[in-house]
Amino acid sequence: MDSVMSFFGLDCTKKKEKEEERHLRANDRELNLSYKYATNAIKTSKYNLFTFLPLNLFEQFQRIANAYFLFLLILQVIPAISSLSWFTTVVPLVLVLLVTAVKDASDDFNRRKTDRQVNNRRVSVLVSGELRSEKWMDVQVGDIIKLENNKFVAADLLLLSSSEPLNLVYIETAELDGETNLKVKQALTVTGEMGDCIEKLAAFNGEVHCEPPNNRLDKFTGTLTFRDQKYALDNERILLRGCTLRNTEWCFGLVIFAGPETKLMQNCGKTTFKRTSIDHLMNVLVLFIFGFLAFMCTVLAIGNGIWEFQEGSVFTAFLPRPDGVDASFSAFLTFWSYVIILNTVVPISLYVSVEIIRLGNSFYIDWDRKMYYPRSDTPAEARTTTLNEELGQIKYVFSDKTGTLTQNIMTFNKCSISGKSYGDVFNFAGQRLEITEKTEKVDFSYNPLADPKFSFHDHSLVEAVKLEAPEVHNFFRLLALCHTVMAEEKEEGNLLYQAQSPDEGALVTAARNFGFVFRSRTPETITIVEMGVQKSYELLAILDFNNVRKRMSVIVQSPEGKLSLYCKGADTIVYERLHPSCSKLMDVTTEHLNEFAGEGLRTLVLAHKNLDEDYFREWSTRHHMASTTLEDREERLDELYEEIEKDLLLLGATAIEDKLQDGVPQTIEQLSKANIKIWVLTGDKQETAENIGYSCNMLREEMTDVFIISADTPQEVHEELRNARKKMKPESEDEPTIIQRGILDKKSKMLPDETVDGEYGLVINGHSLAYALDKSLEQELLRTACMCKTVICCRVTPLQKAQVVELVKKYKQAVTLAIGDGANDVSMIKAAHIGVGISGQEGMQAVLSSDFSFAQFRYLQRLLLVHGRWSYLRMCKFLRYFFYKNFTFTFVHFWYAFFCGFSAQTVYDEWFITVYNLVYTALPVLGMSLFDQDVNDRWSVQFPQLYSPGQLNKYFSKTAFFKCVLHSCYSSLVLFFIPYAAMYDTVRDDGRDIADYQSFALLAQTCLLITVCVQLGLDTSYWTAVNQFFLWGSLAVYFAITFTMYSNGMYLIFTASFPFIGTARNSLNQPNVWLTILLTSILCVLPVVAYRFLLIQLCPTINDKVRFKVRQAKVALPPPSFRTRLRRRSSRRSGYAFSHAQGYGDLVTSGKYLQRGAISRGRGFSSSIQQRSGALQEMPQMYRAVKDASQ
Amino acid sequence: VMASGYSAKEEDGHHSGALGPAGGAAVRSRKPDNTAFKQQRLPAWQPILTAGTVLPAFFIIGLLFIPIGIGLYVTSNNIRELQIDYTGTESSSPCFACSQNYSWNMTTPCVCSVSFSLDQPFESNVFMYYGLSNFYQNHRRYVKSRDDSQLNGNLNSLKEPSKECEPYRTNDGKPIAPCGAIANSLFNDTLALYYNDPNGTETQIQLVKRGIAWWTDKHVKFRNPVGDDSNLTAIFQGTAKPVNWQKPVYELDSDPENNGFINEDLIVWMRTAALPTFRKLYRIIEKNSSTSPTLPRGNYTLKITYNYPVRSFEGRKRMILSTISWMGGKNPFLGIAYITVGSICFFLGVVLLIIHHKYGSRSSSADLTH
């Protein structure tokens, strides 16, 4: 996988002569070819049949581990140094290279296949005056191509003309940025005039000068020169490769960038590698091990020098030295010989095994049925298979709100109409009932136009509508008229609303179901069906929403000729503009509003007034004047709006529930029990964010305090942050204590965690956050925020989201996770250690850049508490065990050196050395690292505290590693000296030799293998049949292979390779050999058992306690109780929660956004193109958060 | 990682999850299979270290090891063993003279005799070993300095020995058979044992030289090359004897079944020792009658034809007479180790028991909160 990315990095940034400016002329292939621009053929595969072997090997040997083993191999072929046969390194190396090569080859083959598929797509190209169907790969810069509906855009095009009025095209950019909503692009009028006239298009010879290829999706600058006129080109005129044409019959485009130079392809190589903290630790440890290896080799080399000087020189009669080798040179050679022998401390199979384990644990995530969301048929997906164990170490979770915590579905839940509250269900005794799935729903079948998906439970509201109470009717009439929703009626009675904000959609849908059906609109009229009667209202004015006004109004004239103004808006705003006669009603409504707010609902207040016709005519003229002036237009309009929106009559209030995803409060509770801090970063308004904070239990009434940071200057922000911190912890120092993390890199600092009494919450808005993220304030922000249990940042831009994540990463040695669903979360998903995408909500962009994806926020609990914890546990167990078994293996050589004249003689048979890691011990340890679980998933969720060892790096750290080394040291001493003493001067039971080198080697390796197997058994806490099979199988395989290799047949065929003939038969039938093996294994394991038992007795960890409890419980756990959320009663007033963008009013009146077909073409498009493109900017563009932030 | 890069598949719109169930009923559900393996619910045995398992284990190991240890110790003690160091570096030693004026190509052998007495008779078969100390038969360069193919009777290797044998590969342009440093340093002292009858006569004790090597070595690993001629001398024609040897390999013994590469003294020597101090089986003294001991009490004389030089590297040479048991030769270590480990286990068991009684309640889950 690494290689894949490195390839992308390689390919996308391939150095070329830097292109300063692109110049091309339409329909002039000769000129365009002279620039040698890339053609539209893409090539993401990197090998062909001949280059595969050299290229792939070259890439593989760029990895340090492989290069190191190549180096060892070279050492081994030097006869004077070679202490081991070449095959001890070659066999594992070839195996590893082979596996990787096969994987790379199959990856590349797949890429090749998709490349070919894409390159062979057909598109109509205008060649020498006629349209020809050509393959994508034959398209060249400067060609004019014709695209049809629902087809992919073949290259980056300059839009020339389209079938749609005003040369608009609609495109879907889901593949590019994940947004599924349609975007509008528009051709220049001058090119648009050509239409689909082939002659004109063939004669088109416009010249384009534009920017060189780059990867900015949202920007384009260039000019078109046509008929001696220059036209500016911007992103509005460009169709990017990867988009899909929608709702547009055809369009023509001029190819600007092709193939690898398209913005899509330019965007592909920027992914940064994520490495887990275990990876980092392992790198450090490997460095340490290399140092240690060098140290051991030096000691042994010195030993060899001394030995050669003292003993070797007098032993030459029996063992002459090679020519020109004296004691010191021999020591030098010995150093390298021991490098070869002791290289098993950094075994090549470690890296392979780690990858396999991660892959296996990723598959478990893909396979988990409890993370599968049936409604969208989405299973969880581990998109990155190299980060699993980090899931068990998360300390900070950064979550998006909309679409992640909430469903972004608004439901009309309650309302208050002229002092009466509707929406609750009461039983006969008058007690309020909890509304559940089973509560009886109101039957809307009397209304043929009702939306079947809408549900409401309070029957009294329907009764009120049926009783034709004027207030109730006015209430719903308002909801049906005062909005900017578009209706689409594809077939009779099947209405589809396209609302700009889900709140509005919910309100209009509610009105529809209660008998006030909004049916269609034109720029001048709104047609509604009132209780079965179709009426057309004249739409006289839309007093649009904006952030300051926090309300919107419409002025309509009923078919009867009555003029009315309908207004909906934030309670505080609308209350100021009510007629004094409403004061009594206001009080009742306020009470209701408080009640709604306390339940976390979003509220709006509705009011209306009747207008005097003369007054309105007069106002209307002034309004027209104001809207056409050039100076202070905004202010003058605002004044006019203020003037007319007064003395309103209160109708009531609506309450909309921003539906949380399922199980969000429970998940958050569980995660916070696991000591994971959750920060919500949202583009939403402060009020909405707070609201959600309360409804998902992050903020609670019983919290000691909730600080709200919303200031306008850096000083104020600093002041507020410091005050908050002082309030939480009066004794906290002003100057933060900074821990230098390492000696080596002075730059990395760390802020220690400060603990406070009580629970606090922090809400900070985007404006303050911008200041707080400044270098001078960031530490203050972090200290304060980390003292709080809950942090909510609102009005955050995508960039700020990433900055917050980076800030925590920078100063806290903690693992972070970001979870989000939209394109605006991409930056934070990429910035965090782990990015999680919610799939199936807002397009794919977040998912595409995420490491893990699933459909529901609540699965995060399982991902972390179960999969993450297990992965971490398994990885740590694996590493501890792996280092243990290899160190033990290697250290025995070290001890033996003192008895063989430091001659780099191995203790074991060379074949044993070759296959020890690959065959004898590979499967049992893999089995453990794939199946082990201390307690099962339900207990893991039951006791979130089990998660905390991962956050504290308890299971694998430098200390743990050091313990491993000590343990290995002890084991290797036992493993060498017990056989040594047991075999010293002893003989077989028939008097023959048994203290020979080969028998000793066999004894030592058997002891070693049995000891490491027993140790593995001790480490395994979850013995499945597979584990048993692997463990016993490995031992059986060991004896089988040993007997085979030491058999007569093998010796007679490969005399030189298997000199151990007969050793197994002759020594394994000796009782004292087996007694030695038993003693050695027992002696190796006993202290470990005693130590672990003592630990459990004296200072049991949470883990031990839970396991003990599981053991005691025996009976199955009771099913996890999903407690229903407590209803909160609070005096908090929910703010204006009208997630609405400004400018829709214009769109509606201009008619441009209206569905085609609803109005006759051309009508209503009277305003100039400039204005229109201005209006277009107000439409949701590429990124949702940009819209949020621009408010 | 891969998915974050561009791939044409995703451009196609076939990316995972985005389409959802819209694909229609024909699309197979992507719901993962409900298998115990995939859901990580494989039935498993989950042992934990509880007092109920650990403490009995300690006691059982203790109770098991101590008797085994005692048995081993007693067995080892019952083995008769006699060692005689005849290196002759001390001036008082009878072999002092031989050790002093030594050279490899000595024509007249130096013979010395060492007298000793047995206080206890040696029953059953007695094995005679020679022991060497400070002799690094396990040195890497030494260990690999041999050609197994040659010793296995391969004619090509006989003429063209492996490079590993350097510098004992060829001599005067002729290949050495057997080549290499191991063969070259073959132990070549001759030991003879005489029983001094109380009546003054000296009877030589019959030493059996067959059956001292492993069966596999004698029959599989070592083979004489087979040529057109059955005569060993003819087959070894054109090869040189190892530099330090006095006789060529085909003259090691008169018995054709014990000559050439399958000479058992050579085979035993070629099985290199694991440690610098080692003993190798030299001869077997077989028990003749069931009534008299193999070696009765009394005085003996060991006559040594002193050929093998060890003085230069401070080596020692020993002659060892030993009986054996089911556990091999005399080695008290295993017995003592078993007794020690058993006792420690038992003791640890007691200590852990006390600790468990005092602190064991800590691991209970009383303070666990949900």
PDB file of N, CA, C and O in Angstrom, chain A residues 873-874 877-878 880-881 923-935 1012-1032 1088 1092 1107 1111, chain B residues 43-49:
ATOM      1  N   LEU A 873      -4.504  -4.228  22.307  1.00  0.00           N
ATOM      2  CA  LEU A 873      -4.080  -5.305  23.195  1.00  0.00           C
ATOM      3  C   LEU A 873      -3.311  -6.364  22.415  1.00  0.00           C
ATOM      4  O   LEU A 873      -2.234  -6.819  22.823  1.00  0.00           O
ATOM      5  N   ARG A 874      -3.863  -6.707  21.275  1.00  0.00           N
ATOM      6  CA  ARG A 874      -3.243  -7.763  20.477  1.00  0.00           C
ATOM      7  C   ARG A 874      -1.895  -7.314  19.957  1.00  0.00           C
ATOM      8  O   ARG A 874      -0.920  -8.058  20.008  1.00  0.00           O
ATOM      9  N   LYS A 877       0.567  -7.240  22.828  1.00  0.00           N
ATOM     10  CA  LYS A 877       0.935  -8.595  23.225  1.00  0.00           C
ATOM     11  C   LYS A 877       1.872  -9.188  22.193  1.00  0.00           C
ATOM     12  O   LYS A 877       2.862  -9.834  22.532  1.00  0.00           O
ATOM     13  N   PHE A 878       1.507  -8.957  20.931  1.00  0.00           N
ATOM     14  CA  PHE A 878       2.344  -9.495  19.867  1.00  0.00           C
ATOM     15  C   PHE A 878       3.756  -8.941  19.969  1.00  0.00           C
ATOM     16  O   PHE A 878       4.734  -9.692  19.941  1.00  0.00           O
ATOM     17  N   ARG A 880       5.367  -7.513  22.457  1.00  0.00           N
ATOM     18  CA  ARG A 880       6.083  -7.957  23.655  1.00  0.00           C
ATOM     19  C   ARG A 880       6.575  -9.378  23.462  1.00  0.00           C
ATOM     20  O   ARG A 880       7.730  -9.703  23.728  1.00  0.00           O
ATOM     21  N   TYR A 881       5.672 -10.211  22.976  1.00  0.00           N
ATOM     22  CA  TYR A 881       6.042 -11.608  22.821  1.00  0.00           C
ATOM     23  C   TYR A 881       7.089 -11.765  21.743  1.00  0.00           C
ATOM     24  O   TYR A 881       8.025 -12.538  21.881  1.00  0.00           O
ATOM     25  N   LEU A 923       2.937 -18.916  13.295  1.00  0.00           N
ATOM     26  CA  LEU A 923       1.491 -19.095  13.406  1.00  0.00           C
ATOM     27  C   LEU A 923       0.959 -18.959  14.828  1.00  0.00           C
ATOM     28  O   LEU A 923      -0.061 -18.323  15.036  1.00  0.00           O
ATOM     29  N   PRO A 924       1.620 -19.550  15.818  1.00  0.00           N
ATOM     30  CA  PRO A 924       1.045 -19.395  17.165  1.00  0.00           C
ATOM     31  C   PRO A 924       0.922 -17.939  17.578  1.00  0.00           C
ATOM     32  O   PRO A 924      -0.114 -17.520  18.100  1.00  0.00           O
ATOM     33  N   VAL A 925       1.949 -17.161  17.268  1.00  0.00           N
ATOM     34  CA  VAL A 925       1.869 -15.762  17.711  1.00  0.00           C
ATOM     35  C   VAL A 925       0.863 -14.997  16.858  1.00  0.00           C
ATOM     36  O   VAL A 925       0.146 -14.124  17.340  1.00  0.00           O
ATOM     37  N   LEU A 926       0.760 -15.378  15.595  1.00  0.00           N
ATOM     38  CA  LEU A 926      -0.281 -14.751  14.769  1.00  0.00           C
ATOM     39  C   LEU A 926      -1.659 -15.112  15.301  1.00  0.00           C
ATOM     40  O   LEU A 926      -2.554 -14.269  15.366  1.00  0.00           O
ATOM     41  N   GLY A 927      -1.796 -16.377  15.677  1.00  0.00           N
ATOM     42  CA  GLY A 927      -3.072 -16.809  16.228  1.00  0.00           C
ATOM     43  C   GLY A 927      -3.441 -15.991  17.445  1.00  0.00           C
ATOM     44  O   GLY A 927      -4.575 -15.528  17.587  1.00  0.00           O
ATOM     45  N   MET A 928      -2.449 -15.789  18.294  1.00  0.00           N
ATOM     46  CA  MET A 928      -2.740 -14.990  19.487  1.00  0.00           C
ATOM     47  C   MET A 928      -3.124 -13.574  19.084  1.00  0.00           C
ATOM     48  O   MET A 928      -4.074 -13.001  19.603  1.00  0.00           O
ATOM     49  N   SER A 929      -2.387 -13.000  18.132  1.00  0.00           N
ATOM     50  CA  SER A 929      -2.642 -11.591  17.821  1.00  0.00           C
ATOM     51  C   SER A 929      -3.866 -11.406  16.950  1.00  0.00           C
ATOM     52  O   SER A 929      -4.241 -10.283  16.689  1.00  0.00           O
ATOM     53  N   LEU A 930      -4.459 -12.482  16.489  1.00  0.00           N
ATOM     54  CA  LEU A 930      -5.684 -12.314  15.720  1.00  0.00           C
ATOM     55  C   LEU A 930      -6.931 -12.688  16.518  1.00  0.00           C
ATOM     56  O   LEU A 930      -8.022 -12.246  16.205  1.00  0.00           O
ATOM     57  N   PHE A 931      -6.736 -13.506  17.533  1.00  0.00           N
ATOM     58  CA  PHE A 931      -7.923 -13.996  18.233  1.00  0.00           C
ATOM     59  C   PHE A 931      -8.017 -13.554  19.686  1.00  0.00           C
ATOM     60  O   PHE A 931      -9.057 -13.680  20.294  1.00  0.00           O
ATOM     61  N   ASP A 932      -6.923 -13.063  20.227  1.00  0.00           N
ATOM     62  CA  ASP A 932      -6.937 -12.863  21.660  1.00  0.00           C
ATOM     63  C   ASP A 932      -7.935 -11.793  22.077  1.00  0.00           C
ATOM     64  O   ASP A 932      -8.129 -10.795  21.387  1.00  0.00           O
ATOM     65  N   GLN A 933      -8.595 -12.026  23.164  1.00  0.00           N
ATOM     66  CA  GLN A 933      -9.420 -10.996  23.784  1.00  0.00           C
ATOM     67  C   GLN A 933      -9.423 -11.280  25.279  1.00  0.00           C
ATOM     68  O   GLN A 933      -9.548 -12.429  25.696  1.00  0.00           O
ATOM     69  N   ASP A 934      -9.193 -10.241  26.053  1.00  0.00           N
ATOM     70  CA  ASP A 934      -9.163 -10.482  27.496  1.00  0.00           C
ATOM     71  C   ASP A 934     -10.572 -10.737  28.013  1.00  0.00           C
ATOM     72  O   ASP A 934     -10.817 -11.678  28.742  1.00  0.00           O
ATOM     73  N   VAL A 935     -11.476  -9.846  27.616  1.00  0.00           N
ATOM     74  CA  VAL A 935     -12.885 -10.110  27.914  1.00  0.00           C
ATOM     75  C   VAL A 935     -13.660  -9.860  26.630  1.00  0.00           C
ATOM     76  O   VAL A 935     -13.177  -9.170  25.744  1.00  0.00           O
ATOM     77  N   VAL A1012       9.352 -20.986  24.475  1.00  0.00           N
ATOM     78  CA  VAL A1012       8.593 -19.868  23.907  1.00  0.00           C
ATOM     79  C   VAL A1012       7.141 -20.271  23.660  1.00  0.00           C
ATOM     80  O   VAL A1012       6.250 -19.429  23.749  1.00  0.00           O
ATOM     81  N   CYS A1013       6.919 -21.547  23.383  1.00  0.00           N
ATOM     82  CA  CYS A1013       5.527 -21.982  23.217  1.00  0.00           C
ATOM     83  C   CYS A1013       4.776 -21.908  24.549  1.00  0.00           C
ATOM     84  O   CYS A1013       3.629 -21.450  24.597  1.00  0.00           O
ATOM     85  N   VAL A1014       5.433 -22.351  25.611  1.00  0.00           N
ATOM     86  CA  VAL A1014       4.786 -22.282  26.922  1.00  0.00           C
ATOM     87  C   VAL A1014       4.534 -20.827  27.298  1.00  0.00           C
ATOM     88  O   VAL A1014       3.467 -20.460  27.796  1.00  0.00           O
ATOM     89  N   GLN A1015       5.519 -20.000  26.994  1.00  0.00           N
ATOM     90  CA  GLN A1015       5.359 -18.577  27.295  1.00  0.00           C
ATOM     91  C   GLN A1015       4.173 -18.009  26.512  1.00  0.00           C
ATOM     92  O   GLN A1015       3.390 -17.218  27.031  1.00  0.00           O
ATOM     93  N   LEU A1016       4.058 -18.417  25.288  1.00  0.00           N
ATOM     94  CA  LEU A1016       2.926 -17.958  24.477  1.00  0.00           C
ATOM     95  C   LEU A1016       1.615 -18.414  25.101  1.00  0.00           C
ATOM     96  O   LEU A1016       0.653 -17.655  25.191  1.00  0.00           O
ATOM     97  N   GLY A1017       1.635 -19.679  25.543  1.00  0.00           N
ATOM     98  CA  GLY A1017       0.437 -20.186  26.195  1.00  0.00           C
ATOM     99  C   GLY A1017       0.067 -19.358  27.406  1.00  0.00           C
ATOM    100  O   GLY A1017      -1.101 -19.090  27.677  1.00  0.00           O
ATOM    101  N   LEU A1018       1.082 -18.902  28.092  1.00  0.00           N
ATOM    102  CA  LEU A1018       0.847 -18.099  29.288  1.00  0.00           C
ATOM    103  C   LEU A1018       0.280 -16.731  28.919  1.00  0.00           C
ATOM    104  O   LEU A1018      -0.513 -16.149  29.647  1.00  0.00           O
ATOM    105  N   ASP A1019       0.717 -16.219  27.765  1.00  0.00           N
ATOM    106  CA  ASP A1019       0.261 -14.897  27.336  1.00  0.00           C
ATOM    107  C   ASP A1019      -1.126 -14.950  26.712  1.00  0.00           C
ATOM    108  O   ASP A1019      -1.832 -13.951  26.701  1.00  0.00           O
ATOM    109  N   THR A1020      -1.477 -16.088  26.166  1.00  0.00           N
ATOM    110  CA  THR A1020      -2.769 -16.179  25.497  1.00  0.00           C
ATOM    111  C   THR A1020      -3.873 -16.244  26.536  1.00  0.00           C
ATOM    112  O   THR A1020      -3.805 -17.048  27.456  1.00  0.00           O
ATOM    113  N   SER A1021      -4.839 -15.390  26.381  1.00  0.00           N
ATOM    114  CA  SER A1021      -5.929 -15.466  27.349  1.00  0.00           C
ATOM    115  C   SER A1021      -7.200 -15.963  26.703  1.00  0.00           C
ATOM    116  O   SER A1021      -8.207 -16.110  27.354  1.00  0.00           O
ATOM    117  N   TYR A1022      -7.164 -16.183  25.407  1.00  0.00           N
ATOM    118  CA  TYR A1022      -8.384 -16.613  24.719  1.00  0.00           C
ATOM    119  C   TYR A1022      -8.010 -17.770  23.813  1.00  0.00           C
ATOM    120  O   TYR A1022      -7.520 -17.603  22.708  1.00  0.00           O
ATOM    121  N   TRP A1023      -8.208 -18.968  24.324  1.00  0.00           N
ATOM    122  CA  TRP A1023      -7.776 -20.161  23.604  1.00  0.00           C
ATOM    123  C   TRP A1023      -8.870 -20.687  22.716  1.00  0.00           C
ATOM    124  O   TRP A1023      -9.712 -21.465  23.135  1.00  0.00           O
ATOM    125  N   THR A1024      -8.850 -20.284  21.474  1.00  0.00           N
ATOM    126  CA  THR A1024      -9.789 -20.877  20.541  1.00  0.00           C
ATOM    127  C   THR A1024      -9.164 -22.159  19.997  1.00  0.00           C
ATOM    128  O   THR A1024      -7.985 -22.428  20.220  1.00  0.00           O
ATOM    129  N   ALA A1025      -9.971 -22.884  19.252  1.00  0.00           N
ATOM    130  CA  ALA A1025      -9.451 -24.115  18.645  1.00  0.00           C
ATOM    131  C   ALA A1025      -8.286 -23.794  17.721  1.00  0.00           C
ATOM    132  O   ALA A1025      -7.324 -24.554  17.626  1.00  0.00           O
ATOM    133  N   VAL A1026      -8.383 -22.631  17.076  1.00  0.00           N
ATOM    134  CA  VAL A1026      -7.313 -22.257  16.148  1.00  0.00           C
ATOM    135  C   VAL A1026      -6.000 -22.070  16.891  1.00  0.00           C
ATOM    136  O   VAL A1026      -4.943 -22.527  16.453  1.00  0.00           O
ATOM    137  N   ASN A1027      -6.083 -21.410  18.042  1.00  0.00           N
ATOM    138  CA  ASN A1027      -4.865 -21.218  18.827  1.00  0.00           C
ATOM    139  C   ASN A1027      -4.254 -22.552  19.206  1.00  0.00           C
ATOM    140  O   ASN A1027      -3.040 -22.746  19.085  1.00  0.00           O
ATOM    141  N   GLN A1028      -5.108 -23.418  19.688  1.00  0.00           N
ATOM    142  CA  GLN A1028      -4.622 -24.743  20.090  1.00  0.00           C
ATOM    143  C   GLN A1028      -3.945 -25.415  18.917  1.00  0.00           C
ATOM    144  O   GLN A1028      -2.853 -25.950  19.021  1.00  0.00           O
ATOM    145  N   PHE A1029      -4.661 -25.351  17.776  1.00  0.00           N
ATOM    146  CA  PHE A1029      -4.147 -26.008  16.583  1.00  0.00           C
ATOM    147  C   PHE A1029      -2.791 -25.429  16.185  1.00  0.00           C
ATOM    148  O   PHE A1029      -1.843 -26.158  15.917  1.00  0.00           O
ATOM    149  N   PHE A1030      -2.699 -24.110  16.196  1.00  0.00           N
ATOM    150  CA  PHE A1030      -1.447 -23.472  15.804  1.00  0.00           C
ATOM    151  C   PHE A1030      -0.317 -23.855  16.744  1.00  0.00           C
ATOM    152  O   PHE A1030       0.795 -24.151  16.331  1.00  0.00           O
ATOM    153  N   LEU A1031      -0.615 -23.829  18.028  1.00  0.00           N
ATOM    154  CA  LEU A1031       0.449 -24.067  19.007  1.00  0.00           C
ATOM    155  C   LEU A1031       0.930 -25.515  18.938  1.00  0.00           C
ATOM    156  O   LEU A1031       2.121 -25.778  18.754  1.00  0.00           O
ATOM    157  N   TRP A1032      -0.035 -26.419  19.042  1.00  0.00           N
ATOM    158  CA  TRP A1032       0.374 -27.831  19.016  1.00  0.00           C
ATOM    159  C   TRP A1032       0.891 -28.200  17.642  1.00  0.00           C
ATOM    160  O   TRP A1032       1.851 -28.969  17.509  1.00  0.00           O
ATOM    161  N   VAL A1088       7.813 -16.147  35.888  1.00  0.00           N
ATOM    162  CA  VAL A1088       6.808 -15.309  35.223  1.00  0.00           C
ATOM    163  C   VAL A1088       5.443 -15.541  35.855  1.00  0.00           C
ATOM    164  O   VAL A1088       4.721 -14.591  36.168  1.00  0.00           O
ATOM    165  N   ARG A1092       3.422 -12.686  37.825  1.00  0.00           N
ATOM    166  CA  ARG A1092       2.089 -12.241  37.390  1.00  0.00           C
ATOM    167  C   ARG A1092       1.046 -12.514  38.464  1.00  0.00           C
ATOM    168  O   ARG A1092       0.167 -11.684  38.687  1.00  0.00           O
ATOM    169  N   ARG A1107     -11.763  -9.404  34.600  1.00  0.00           N
ATOM    170  CA  ARG A1107     -11.666 -10.817  34.235  1.00  0.00           C
ATOM    171  C   ARG A1107     -12.081 -11.707  35.392  1.00  0.00           C
ATOM    172  O   ARG A1107     -12.714 -12.746  35.204  1.00  0.00           O
ATOM    173  N   ARG A1111     -15.142 -14.274  35.381  1.00  0.00           N
ATOM    174  CA  ARG A1111     -14.985 -15.645  35.826  1.00  0.00           C
ATOM    175  C   ARG A1111     -16.058 -15.988  36.855  1.00  0.00           C
ATOM    176  O   ARG A1111     -16.662 -17.042  36.825  1.00  0.00           O
TER     177      ARG A1111
ATOM    178  N   PRO B  43     -15.764 -20.044  20.163  1.00  0.00           N
ATOM    179  CA  PRO B  43     -15.742 -20.566  21.533  1.00  0.00           C
ATOM    180  C   PRO B  43     -14.286 -20.695  21.991  1.00  0.00           C
ATOM    181  O   PRO B  43     -13.421 -21.097  21.213  1.00  0.00           O
ATOM    182  N   ALA B  44     -14.062 -20.339  23.208  1.00  0.00           N
ATOM    183  CA  ALA B  44     -12.672 -20.344  23.656  1.00  0.00           C
ATOM    184  C   ALA B  44     -12.584 -20.656  25.134  1.00  0.00           C
ATOM    185  O   ALA B  44     -13.517 -20.427  25.904  1.00  0.00           O
ATOM    186  N   TRP B  45     -11.434 -21.178  25.466  1.00  0.00           N
ATOM    187  CA  TRP B  45     -11.123 -21.439  26.861  1.00  0.00           C
ATOM    188  C   TRP B  45     -10.346 -20.227  27.351  1.00  0.00           C
ATOM    189  O   TRP B  45      -9.384 -19.796  26.721  1.00  0.00           O
ATOM    190  N   GLN B  46     -10.783 -19.644  28.459  1.00  0.00           N
ATOM    191  CA  GLN B  46     -10.143 -18.421  28.913  1.00  0.00           C
ATOM    192  C   GLN B  46      -9.551 -18.600  30.301  1.00  0.00           C
ATOM    193  O   GLN B  46     -10.160 -18.214  31.298  1.00  0.00           O
ATOM    194  N   PRO B  47      -8.392 -19.200  30.364  1.00  0.00           N
ATOM    195  CA  PRO B  47      -7.811 -19.423  31.678  1.00  0.00           C
ATOM    196  C   PRO B  47      -7.278 -18.108  32.273  1.00  0.00           C
ATOM    197  O   PRO B  47      -6.805 -17.247  31.537  1.00  0.00           O
ATOM    198  N   ILE B  48      -7.411 -17.951  33.552  1.00  0.00           N
ATOM    199  CA  ILE B  48      -6.738 -16.815  34.197  1.00  0.00           C
ATOM    200  C   ILE B  48      -5.989 -17.326  35.416  1.00  0.00           C
ATOM    201  O   ILE B  48      -6.265 -18.414  35.922  1.00  0.00           O
ATOM    202  N   LEU B  49      -5.029 -16.548  35.830  1.00  0.00           N
ATOM    203  CA  LEU B  49      -4.197 -16.969  36.952  1.00  0.00           C
ATOM    204  C   LEU B  49      -4.938 -16.715  38.257  1.00  0.00           C
ATOM    205  O   LEU B  49      -4.968 -15.591  38.746  1.00  0.00           O
TER     206      LEU B  49
END
